[in-house]
PDB file of C-alpha atoms and ligand atoms in Angstrom:
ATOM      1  CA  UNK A   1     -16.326   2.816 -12.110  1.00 73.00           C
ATOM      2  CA  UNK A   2     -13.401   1.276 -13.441  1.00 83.00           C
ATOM      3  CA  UNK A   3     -10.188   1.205 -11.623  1.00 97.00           C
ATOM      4  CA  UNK A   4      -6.497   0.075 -12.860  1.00 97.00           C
ATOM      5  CA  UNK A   5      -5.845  -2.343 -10.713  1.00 98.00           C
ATOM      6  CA  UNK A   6      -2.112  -1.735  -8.261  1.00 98.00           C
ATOM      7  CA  UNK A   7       0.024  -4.375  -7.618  1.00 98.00           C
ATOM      8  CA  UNK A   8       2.328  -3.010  -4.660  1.00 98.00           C
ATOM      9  CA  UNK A   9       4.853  -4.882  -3.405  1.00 98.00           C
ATOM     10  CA  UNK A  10       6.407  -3.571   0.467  1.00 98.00           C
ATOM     11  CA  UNK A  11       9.657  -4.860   1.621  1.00 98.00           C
ATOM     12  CA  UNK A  12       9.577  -3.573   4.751  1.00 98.00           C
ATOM     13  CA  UNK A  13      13.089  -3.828   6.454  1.00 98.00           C
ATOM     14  CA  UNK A  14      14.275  -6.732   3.701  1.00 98.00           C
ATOM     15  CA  UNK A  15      16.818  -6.635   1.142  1.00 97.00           C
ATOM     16  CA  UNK A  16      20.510  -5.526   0.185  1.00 98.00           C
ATOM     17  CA  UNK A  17      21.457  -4.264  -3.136  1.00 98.00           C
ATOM     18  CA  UNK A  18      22.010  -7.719  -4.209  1.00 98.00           C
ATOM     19  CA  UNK A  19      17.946  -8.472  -3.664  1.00 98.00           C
ATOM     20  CA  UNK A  20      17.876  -5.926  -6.222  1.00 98.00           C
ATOM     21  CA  UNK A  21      18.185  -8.705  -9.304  1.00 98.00           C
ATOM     22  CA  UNK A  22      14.307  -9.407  -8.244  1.00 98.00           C
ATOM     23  CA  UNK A  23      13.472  -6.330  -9.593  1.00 98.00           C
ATOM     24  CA  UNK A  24      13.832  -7.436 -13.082  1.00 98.00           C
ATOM     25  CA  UNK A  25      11.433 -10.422 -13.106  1.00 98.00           C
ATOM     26  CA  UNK A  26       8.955  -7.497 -11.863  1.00 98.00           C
ATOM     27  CA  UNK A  27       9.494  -4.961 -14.032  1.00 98.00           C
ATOM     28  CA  UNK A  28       9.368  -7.531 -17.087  1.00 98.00           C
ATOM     29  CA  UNK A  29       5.851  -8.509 -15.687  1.00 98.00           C
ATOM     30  CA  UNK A  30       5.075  -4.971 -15.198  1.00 98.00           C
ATOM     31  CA  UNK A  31       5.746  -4.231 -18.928  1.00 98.00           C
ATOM     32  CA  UNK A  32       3.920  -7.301 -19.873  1.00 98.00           C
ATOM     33  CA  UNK A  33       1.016  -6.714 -18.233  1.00 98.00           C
ATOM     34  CA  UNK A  34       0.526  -2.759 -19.131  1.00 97.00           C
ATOM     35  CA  UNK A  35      -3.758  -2.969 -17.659  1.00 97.00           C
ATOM     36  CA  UNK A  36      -1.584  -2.965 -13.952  1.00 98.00           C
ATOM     37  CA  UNK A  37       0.060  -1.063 -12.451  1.00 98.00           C
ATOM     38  CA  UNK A  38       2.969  -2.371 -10.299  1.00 98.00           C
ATOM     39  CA  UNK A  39       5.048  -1.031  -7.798  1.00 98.00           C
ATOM     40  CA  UNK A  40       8.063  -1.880  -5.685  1.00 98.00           C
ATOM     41  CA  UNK A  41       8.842  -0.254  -2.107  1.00 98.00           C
ATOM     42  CA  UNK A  42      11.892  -1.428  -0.673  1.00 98.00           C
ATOM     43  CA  UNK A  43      13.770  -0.117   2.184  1.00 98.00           C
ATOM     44  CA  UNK A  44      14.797   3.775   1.557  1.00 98.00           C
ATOM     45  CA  UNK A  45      18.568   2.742   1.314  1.00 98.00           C
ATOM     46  CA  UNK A  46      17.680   0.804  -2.203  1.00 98.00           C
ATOM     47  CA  UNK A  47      15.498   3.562  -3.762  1.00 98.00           C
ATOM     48  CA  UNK A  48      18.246   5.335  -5.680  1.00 98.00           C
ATOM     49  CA  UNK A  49      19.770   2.044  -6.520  1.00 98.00           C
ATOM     50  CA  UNK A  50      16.499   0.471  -7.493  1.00 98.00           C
ATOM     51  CA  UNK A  51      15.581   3.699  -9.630  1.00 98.00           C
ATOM     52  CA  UNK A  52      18.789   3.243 -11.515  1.00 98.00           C
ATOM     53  CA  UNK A  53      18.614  -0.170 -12.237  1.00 97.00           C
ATOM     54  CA  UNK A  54      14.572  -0.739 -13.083  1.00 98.00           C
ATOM     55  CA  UNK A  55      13.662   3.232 -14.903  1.00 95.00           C
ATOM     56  CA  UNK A  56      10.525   0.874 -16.174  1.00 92.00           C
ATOM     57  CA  UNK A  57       8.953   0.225 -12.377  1.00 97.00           C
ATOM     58  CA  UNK A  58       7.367   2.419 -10.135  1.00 98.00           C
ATOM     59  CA  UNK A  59       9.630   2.267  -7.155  1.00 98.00           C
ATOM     60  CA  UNK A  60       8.118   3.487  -3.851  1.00 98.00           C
ATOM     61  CA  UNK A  61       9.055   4.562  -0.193  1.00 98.00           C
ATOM     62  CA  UNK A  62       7.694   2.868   3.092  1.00 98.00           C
ATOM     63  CA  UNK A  63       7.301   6.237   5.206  1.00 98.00           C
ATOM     64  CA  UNK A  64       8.106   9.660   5.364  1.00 98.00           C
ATOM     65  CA  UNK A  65       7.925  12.402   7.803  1.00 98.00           C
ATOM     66  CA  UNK A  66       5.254  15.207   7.756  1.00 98.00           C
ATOM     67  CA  UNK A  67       7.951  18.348   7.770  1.00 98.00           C
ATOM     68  CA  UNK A  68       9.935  18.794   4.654  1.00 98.00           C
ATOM     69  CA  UNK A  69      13.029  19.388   6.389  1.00 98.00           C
ATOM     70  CA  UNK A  70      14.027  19.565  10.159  1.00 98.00           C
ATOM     71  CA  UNK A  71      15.921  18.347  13.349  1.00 98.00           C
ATOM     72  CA  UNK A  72      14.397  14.850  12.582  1.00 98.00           C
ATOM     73  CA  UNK A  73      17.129  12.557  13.391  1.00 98.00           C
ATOM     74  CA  UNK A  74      17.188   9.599  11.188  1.00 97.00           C
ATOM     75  CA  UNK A  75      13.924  10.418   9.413  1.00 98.00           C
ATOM     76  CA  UNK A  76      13.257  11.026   5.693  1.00 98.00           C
ATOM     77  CA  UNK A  77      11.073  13.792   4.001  1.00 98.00           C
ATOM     78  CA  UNK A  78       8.509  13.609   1.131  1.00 98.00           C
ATOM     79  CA  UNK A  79      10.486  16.138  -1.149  1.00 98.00           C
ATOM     80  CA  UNK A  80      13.744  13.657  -0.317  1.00 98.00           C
ATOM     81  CA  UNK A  81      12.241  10.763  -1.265  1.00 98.00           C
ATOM     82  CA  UNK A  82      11.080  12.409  -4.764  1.00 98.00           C
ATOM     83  CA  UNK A  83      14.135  13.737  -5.631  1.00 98.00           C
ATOM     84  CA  UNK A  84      15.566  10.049  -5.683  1.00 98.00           C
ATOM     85  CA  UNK A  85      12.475   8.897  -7.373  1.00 98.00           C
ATOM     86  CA  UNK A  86      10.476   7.826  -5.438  1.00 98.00           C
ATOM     87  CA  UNK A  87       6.464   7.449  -7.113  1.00 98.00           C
ATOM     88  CA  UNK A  88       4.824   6.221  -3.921  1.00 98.00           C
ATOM     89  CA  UNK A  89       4.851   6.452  -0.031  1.00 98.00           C
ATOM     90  CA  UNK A  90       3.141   4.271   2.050  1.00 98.00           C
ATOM     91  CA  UNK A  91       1.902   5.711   5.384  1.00 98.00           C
ATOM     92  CA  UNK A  92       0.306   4.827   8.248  1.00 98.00           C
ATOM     93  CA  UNK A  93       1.562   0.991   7.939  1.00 98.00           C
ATOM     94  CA  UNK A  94       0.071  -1.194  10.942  1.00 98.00           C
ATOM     95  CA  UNK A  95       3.734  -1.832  11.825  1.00 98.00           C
ATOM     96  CA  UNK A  96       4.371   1.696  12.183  1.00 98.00           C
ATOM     97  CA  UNK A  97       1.715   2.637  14.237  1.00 97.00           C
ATOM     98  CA  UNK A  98       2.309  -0.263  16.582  1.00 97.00           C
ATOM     99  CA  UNK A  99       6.418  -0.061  16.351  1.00 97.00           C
ATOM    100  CA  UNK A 100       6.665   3.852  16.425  1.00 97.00           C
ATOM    101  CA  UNK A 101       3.180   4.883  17.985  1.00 97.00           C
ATOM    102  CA  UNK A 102       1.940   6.702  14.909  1.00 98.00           C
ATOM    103  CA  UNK A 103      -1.457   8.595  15.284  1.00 98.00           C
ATOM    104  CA  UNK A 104      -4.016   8.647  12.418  1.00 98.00           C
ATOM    105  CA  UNK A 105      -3.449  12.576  12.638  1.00 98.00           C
ATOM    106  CA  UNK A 106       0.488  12.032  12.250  1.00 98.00           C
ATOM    107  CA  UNK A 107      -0.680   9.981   9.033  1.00 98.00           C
ATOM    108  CA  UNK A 108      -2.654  12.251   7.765  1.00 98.00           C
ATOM    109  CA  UNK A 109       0.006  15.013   7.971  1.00 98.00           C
ATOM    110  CA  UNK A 110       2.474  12.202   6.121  1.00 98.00           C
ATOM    111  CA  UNK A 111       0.029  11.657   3.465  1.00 98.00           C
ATOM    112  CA  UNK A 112      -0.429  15.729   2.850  1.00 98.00           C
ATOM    113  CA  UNK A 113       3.793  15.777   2.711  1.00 98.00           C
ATOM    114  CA  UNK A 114       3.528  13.353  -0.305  1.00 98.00           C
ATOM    115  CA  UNK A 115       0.737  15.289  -1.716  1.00 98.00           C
ATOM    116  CA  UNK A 116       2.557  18.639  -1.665  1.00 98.00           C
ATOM    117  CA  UNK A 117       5.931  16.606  -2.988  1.00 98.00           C
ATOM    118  CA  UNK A 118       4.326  14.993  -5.802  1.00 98.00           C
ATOM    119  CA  UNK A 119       4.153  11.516  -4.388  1.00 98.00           C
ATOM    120  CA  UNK A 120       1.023   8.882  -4.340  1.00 98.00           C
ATOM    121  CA  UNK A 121       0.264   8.467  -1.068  1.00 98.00           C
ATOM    122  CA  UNK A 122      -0.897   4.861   0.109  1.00 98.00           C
ATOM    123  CA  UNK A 123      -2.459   4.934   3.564  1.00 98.00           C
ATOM    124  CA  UNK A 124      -2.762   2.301   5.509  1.00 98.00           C
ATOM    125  CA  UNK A 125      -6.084   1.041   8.170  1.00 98.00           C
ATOM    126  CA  UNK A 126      -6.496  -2.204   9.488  1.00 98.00           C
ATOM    127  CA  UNK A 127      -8.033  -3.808  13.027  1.00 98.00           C
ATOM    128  CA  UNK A 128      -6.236  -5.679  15.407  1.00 98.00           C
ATOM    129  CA  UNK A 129      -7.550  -9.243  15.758  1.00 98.00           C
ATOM    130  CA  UNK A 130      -8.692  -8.437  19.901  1.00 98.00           C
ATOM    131  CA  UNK A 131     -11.107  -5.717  17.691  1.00 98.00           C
ATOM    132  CA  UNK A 132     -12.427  -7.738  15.218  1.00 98.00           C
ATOM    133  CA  UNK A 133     -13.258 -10.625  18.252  1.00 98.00           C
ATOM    134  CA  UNK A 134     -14.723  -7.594  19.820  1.00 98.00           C
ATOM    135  CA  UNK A 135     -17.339  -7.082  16.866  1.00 98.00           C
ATOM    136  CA  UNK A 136     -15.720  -3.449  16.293  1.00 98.00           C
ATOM    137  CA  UNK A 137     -13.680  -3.950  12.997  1.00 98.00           C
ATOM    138  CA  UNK A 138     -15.714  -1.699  10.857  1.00 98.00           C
ATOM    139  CA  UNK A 139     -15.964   1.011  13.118  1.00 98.00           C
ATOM    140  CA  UNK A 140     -12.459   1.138  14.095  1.00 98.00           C
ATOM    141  CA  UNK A 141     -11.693   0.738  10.262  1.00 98.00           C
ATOM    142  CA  UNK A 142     -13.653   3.677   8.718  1.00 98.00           C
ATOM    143  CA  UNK A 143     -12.577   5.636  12.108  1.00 98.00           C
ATOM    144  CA  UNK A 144      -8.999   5.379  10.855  1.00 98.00           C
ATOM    145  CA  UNK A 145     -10.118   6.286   7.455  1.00 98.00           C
ATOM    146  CA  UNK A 146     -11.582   9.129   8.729  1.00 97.00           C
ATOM    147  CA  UNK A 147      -9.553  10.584  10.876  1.00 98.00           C
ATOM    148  CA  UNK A 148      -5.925   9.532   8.251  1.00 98.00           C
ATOM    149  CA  UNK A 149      -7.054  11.033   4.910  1.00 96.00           C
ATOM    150  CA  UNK A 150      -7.190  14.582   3.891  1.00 95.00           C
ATOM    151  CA  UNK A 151     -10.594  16.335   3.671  1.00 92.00           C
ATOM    152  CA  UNK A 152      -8.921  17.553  -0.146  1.00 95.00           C
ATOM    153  CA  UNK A 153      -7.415  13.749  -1.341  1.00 97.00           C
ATOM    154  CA  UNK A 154      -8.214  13.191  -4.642  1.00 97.00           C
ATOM    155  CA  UNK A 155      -8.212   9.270  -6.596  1.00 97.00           C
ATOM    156  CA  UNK A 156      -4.909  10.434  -8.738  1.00 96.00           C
ATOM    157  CA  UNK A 157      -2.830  10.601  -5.513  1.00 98.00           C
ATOM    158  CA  UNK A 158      -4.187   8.463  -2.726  1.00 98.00           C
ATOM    159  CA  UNK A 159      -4.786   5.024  -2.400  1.00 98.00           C
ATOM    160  CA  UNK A 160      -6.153   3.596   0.921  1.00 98.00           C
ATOM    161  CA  UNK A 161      -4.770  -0.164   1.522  1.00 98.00           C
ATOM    162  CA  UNK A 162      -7.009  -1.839   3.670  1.00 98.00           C
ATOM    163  CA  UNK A 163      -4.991  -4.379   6.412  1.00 98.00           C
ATOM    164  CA  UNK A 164      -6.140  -6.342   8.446  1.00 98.00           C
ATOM    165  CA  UNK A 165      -3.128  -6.506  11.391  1.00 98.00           C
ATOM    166  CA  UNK A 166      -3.978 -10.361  12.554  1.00 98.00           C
ATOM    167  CA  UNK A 167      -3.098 -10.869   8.729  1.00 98.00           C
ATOM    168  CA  UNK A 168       0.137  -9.639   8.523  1.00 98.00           C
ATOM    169  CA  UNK A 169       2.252 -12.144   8.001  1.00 98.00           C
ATOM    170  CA  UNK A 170       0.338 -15.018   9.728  1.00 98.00           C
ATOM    171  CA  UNK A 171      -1.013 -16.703   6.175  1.00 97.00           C
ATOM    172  CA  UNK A 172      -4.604 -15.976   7.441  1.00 98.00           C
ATOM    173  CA  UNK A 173      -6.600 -13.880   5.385  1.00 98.00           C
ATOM    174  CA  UNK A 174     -10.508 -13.022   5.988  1.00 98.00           C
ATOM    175  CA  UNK A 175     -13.088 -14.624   4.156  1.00 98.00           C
ATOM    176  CA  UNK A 176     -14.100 -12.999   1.079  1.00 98.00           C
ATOM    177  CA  UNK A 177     -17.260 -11.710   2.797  1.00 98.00           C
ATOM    178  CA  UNK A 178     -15.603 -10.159   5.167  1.00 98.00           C
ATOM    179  CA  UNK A 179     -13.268  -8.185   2.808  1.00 98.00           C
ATOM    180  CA  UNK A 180     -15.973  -7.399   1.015  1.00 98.00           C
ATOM    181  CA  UNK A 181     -18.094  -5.793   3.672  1.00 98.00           C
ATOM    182  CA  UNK A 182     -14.811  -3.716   4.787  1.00 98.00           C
ATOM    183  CA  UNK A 183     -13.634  -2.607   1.392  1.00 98.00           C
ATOM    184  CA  UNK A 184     -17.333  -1.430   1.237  1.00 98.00           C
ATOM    185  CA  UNK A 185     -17.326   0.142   4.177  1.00 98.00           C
ATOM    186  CA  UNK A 186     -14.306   2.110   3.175  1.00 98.00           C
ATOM    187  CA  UNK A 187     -15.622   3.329   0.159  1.00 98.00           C
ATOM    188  CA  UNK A 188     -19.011   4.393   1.674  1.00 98.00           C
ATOM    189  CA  UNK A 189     -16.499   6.039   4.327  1.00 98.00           C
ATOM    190  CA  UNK A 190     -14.208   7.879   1.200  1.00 98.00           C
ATOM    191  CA  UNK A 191     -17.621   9.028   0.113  1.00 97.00           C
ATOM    192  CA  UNK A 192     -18.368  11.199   3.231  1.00 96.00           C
ATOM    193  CA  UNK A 193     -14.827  12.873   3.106  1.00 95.00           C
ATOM    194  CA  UNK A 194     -13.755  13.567  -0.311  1.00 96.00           C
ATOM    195  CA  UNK A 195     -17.166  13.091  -2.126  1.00 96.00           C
ATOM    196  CA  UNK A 196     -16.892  12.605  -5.649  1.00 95.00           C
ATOM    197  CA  UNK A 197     -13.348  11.650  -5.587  1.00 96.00           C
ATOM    198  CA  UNK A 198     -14.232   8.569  -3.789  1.00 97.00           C
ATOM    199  CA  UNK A 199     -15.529   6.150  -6.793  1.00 97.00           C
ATOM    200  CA  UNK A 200     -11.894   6.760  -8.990  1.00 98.00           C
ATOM    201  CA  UNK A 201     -10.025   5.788  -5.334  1.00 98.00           C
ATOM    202  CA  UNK A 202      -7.989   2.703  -5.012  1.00 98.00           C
ATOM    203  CA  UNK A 203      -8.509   0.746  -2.283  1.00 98.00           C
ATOM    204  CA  UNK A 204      -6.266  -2.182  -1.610  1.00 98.00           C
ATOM    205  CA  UNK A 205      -6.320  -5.521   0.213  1.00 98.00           C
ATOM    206  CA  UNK A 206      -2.847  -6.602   2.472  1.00 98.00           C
ATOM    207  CA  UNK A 207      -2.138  -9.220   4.647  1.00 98.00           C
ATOM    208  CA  UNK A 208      -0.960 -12.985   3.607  1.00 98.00           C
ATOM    209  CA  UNK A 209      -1.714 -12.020  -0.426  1.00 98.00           C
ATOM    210  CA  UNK A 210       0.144 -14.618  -2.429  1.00 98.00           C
ATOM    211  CA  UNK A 211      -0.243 -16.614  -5.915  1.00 98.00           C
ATOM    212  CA  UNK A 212      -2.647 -18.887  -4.734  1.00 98.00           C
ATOM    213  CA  UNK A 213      -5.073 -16.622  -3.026  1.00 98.00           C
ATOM    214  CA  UNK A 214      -4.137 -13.056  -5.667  1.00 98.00           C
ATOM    215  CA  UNK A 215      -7.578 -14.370  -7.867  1.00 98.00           C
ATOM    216  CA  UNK A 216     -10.242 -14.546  -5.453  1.00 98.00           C
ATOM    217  CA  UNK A 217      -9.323 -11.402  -3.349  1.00 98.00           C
ATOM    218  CA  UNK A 218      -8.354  -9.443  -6.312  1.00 98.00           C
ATOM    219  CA  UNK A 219     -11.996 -10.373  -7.722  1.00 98.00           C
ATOM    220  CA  UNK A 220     -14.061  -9.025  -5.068  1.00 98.00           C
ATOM    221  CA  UNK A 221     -15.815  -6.047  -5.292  1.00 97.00           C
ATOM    222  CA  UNK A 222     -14.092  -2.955  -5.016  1.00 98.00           C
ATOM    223  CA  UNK A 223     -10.947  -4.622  -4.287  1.00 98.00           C
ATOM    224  CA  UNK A 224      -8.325  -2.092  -6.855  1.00 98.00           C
ATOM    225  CA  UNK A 225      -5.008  -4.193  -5.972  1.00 98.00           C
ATOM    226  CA  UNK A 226      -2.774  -5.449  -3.374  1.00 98.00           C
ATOM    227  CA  UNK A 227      -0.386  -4.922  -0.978  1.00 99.00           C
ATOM    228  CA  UNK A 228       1.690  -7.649  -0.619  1.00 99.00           C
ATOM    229  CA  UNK A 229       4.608  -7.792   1.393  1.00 98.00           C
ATOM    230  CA  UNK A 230       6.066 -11.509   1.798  1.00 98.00           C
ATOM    231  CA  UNK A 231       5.264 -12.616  -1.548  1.00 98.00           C
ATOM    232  CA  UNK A 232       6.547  -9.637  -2.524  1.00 98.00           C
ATOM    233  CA  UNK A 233       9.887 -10.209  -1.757  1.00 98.00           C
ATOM    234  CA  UNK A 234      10.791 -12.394  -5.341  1.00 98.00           C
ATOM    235  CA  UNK A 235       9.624 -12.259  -8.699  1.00 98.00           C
ATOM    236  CA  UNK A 236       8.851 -15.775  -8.585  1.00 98.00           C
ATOM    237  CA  UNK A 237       6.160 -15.285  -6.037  1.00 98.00           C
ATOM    238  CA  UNK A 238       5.185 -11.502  -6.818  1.00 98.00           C
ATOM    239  CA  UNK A 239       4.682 -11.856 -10.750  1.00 98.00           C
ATOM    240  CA  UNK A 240       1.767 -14.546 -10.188  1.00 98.00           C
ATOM    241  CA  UNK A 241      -0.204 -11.907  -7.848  1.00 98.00           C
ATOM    242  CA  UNK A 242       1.035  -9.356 -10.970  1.00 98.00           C
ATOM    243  CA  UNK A 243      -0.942 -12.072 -13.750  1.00 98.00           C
ATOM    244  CA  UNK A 244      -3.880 -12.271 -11.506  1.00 98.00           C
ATOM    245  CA  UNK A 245      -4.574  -8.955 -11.506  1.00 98.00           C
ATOM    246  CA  UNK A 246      -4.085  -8.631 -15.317  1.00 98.00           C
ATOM    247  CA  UNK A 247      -6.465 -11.436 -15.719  1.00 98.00           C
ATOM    248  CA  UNK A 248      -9.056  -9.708 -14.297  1.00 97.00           C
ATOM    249  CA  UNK A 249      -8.513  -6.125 -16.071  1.00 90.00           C
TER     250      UNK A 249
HETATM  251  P1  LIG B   1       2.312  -9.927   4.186  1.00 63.82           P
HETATM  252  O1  LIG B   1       1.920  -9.989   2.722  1.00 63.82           O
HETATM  253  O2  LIG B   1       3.683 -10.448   4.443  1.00 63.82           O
HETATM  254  O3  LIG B   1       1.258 -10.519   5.057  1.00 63.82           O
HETATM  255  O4  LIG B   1       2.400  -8.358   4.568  1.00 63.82           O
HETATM  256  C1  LIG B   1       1.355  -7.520   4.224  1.00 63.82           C
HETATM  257  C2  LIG B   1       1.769  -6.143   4.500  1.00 63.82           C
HETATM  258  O5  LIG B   1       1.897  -5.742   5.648  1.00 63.82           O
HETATM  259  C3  LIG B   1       2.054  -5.268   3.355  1.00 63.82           C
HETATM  260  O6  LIG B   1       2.199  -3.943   3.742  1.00 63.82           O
END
């Protein structure tokens, strides 16, 4: 089945509202590259902002919290994040189950908040590097999988980004085998939960994804996009991972 390929960039906890100026180096890729799509999530503070500045990208959030409203101090909610237009919400990020002790069953409640609010909800799996020595990647992999996404997701609102944690930010990625097998095993995985759904879902590779290595990982099989957070963080390095992707559409 064909799949649009998604270009998503993730800040994570970079940028002021003068990093904004990237954004229009994106967008202008975005629009010239229409077989993509691309999106942006920067840190909550520069959604609005973003929003107002680039109407022509998809701007996304980094998290949100499963209750629509509450005595949540310092936490956002899914309809919060829409009404400032927000497209996306990534959940379940590595970083935030290791920095805030998130439970695949607190991700899937995140990922059914952006459902009900309208939002594309991109959840996040990935083994540790002591798991992968340990010859349990896959299972601890498609156990996340299972146990994140809702028994009811369907392809137009969740994408699963698959990240390896000894990735991250090291400028190691897995061999193309490897990526392969696990993107594989994810889909197999997607089968058993939402069925038919599973073929139309996007499944994305993160960790270390830059201009030099966008081709080859964005040509494997059932590899839908990226999510890219360094690279991510200036058009100069995000719009080559943007033109491999359109290459290959
Ligand atoms: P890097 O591209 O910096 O390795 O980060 C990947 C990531 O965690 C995106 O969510």
């Amino acid at each position: 089945m064909a799949r649009r390929k998604l270009i998503a960039g993730n800040w994570k906890m970079n940028g002021h509202l003068d990093h904004l100026r990237e954004l229009h180096g994106i967008e202008k890729a975005a629009k010239t590259h229409p077989q993509v799509d691309v999106a942006i999530c920067p840190p909550a503070t520069l959604i609005a902002p973003a929003v107002a500045r680039v109407p022509g990208l998809a701007i996304g959030a980094q998290d949100c919290h499963a209750a629509d409203k509450g005595a949540h101090t310092g936490c956002l909610s899914a309809p919060m994040l829409k009404e400032v237009g927000a497209h996306h919400v990534i959940v379940g990020h590595s970083e935030r189950r290791a920095d805030q002790g998130e439970t695949d069953s607190d991700v899937k409640a995140k990922a059914e908040a952006a459902h009900r609010h309208g939002l594309t909800a991109i959840v996040c799996v990935g083994e540790t590097e002591e798991e992968r020595d340990a010859g349990q990647a896959e299972a601890v992999v498609t156990g996340q999988v299972s146990a994140s996404l809702p028994s009811d997701a369907t392809a137009d609102w969740l994408v699963v980004a698959y990240e390896p944690v000894w990735a991250i930010g090291t400028g190691r990625v897995p061999t193309l085998d490897d990526v392969a097998t696990m993107h594989a095993a994810i889909r197999a995985t997607l089968s058993d939960i939402i069925g038919d759904e599973a073929p139309g879902v996007r499944i994305l590779y993160g960790g270390s994804m830059n201009g030099d290595n966008a081709a080859e990982l964005l040509a494997v099989d059932n590899v839908d996009g990226g999510l890219v957070g360094g690279a991510s963080l200036s058009a100069d390095k995000f719009v080559p991972i943007i033109e491999a992707g359109a290459a290959l559409a």
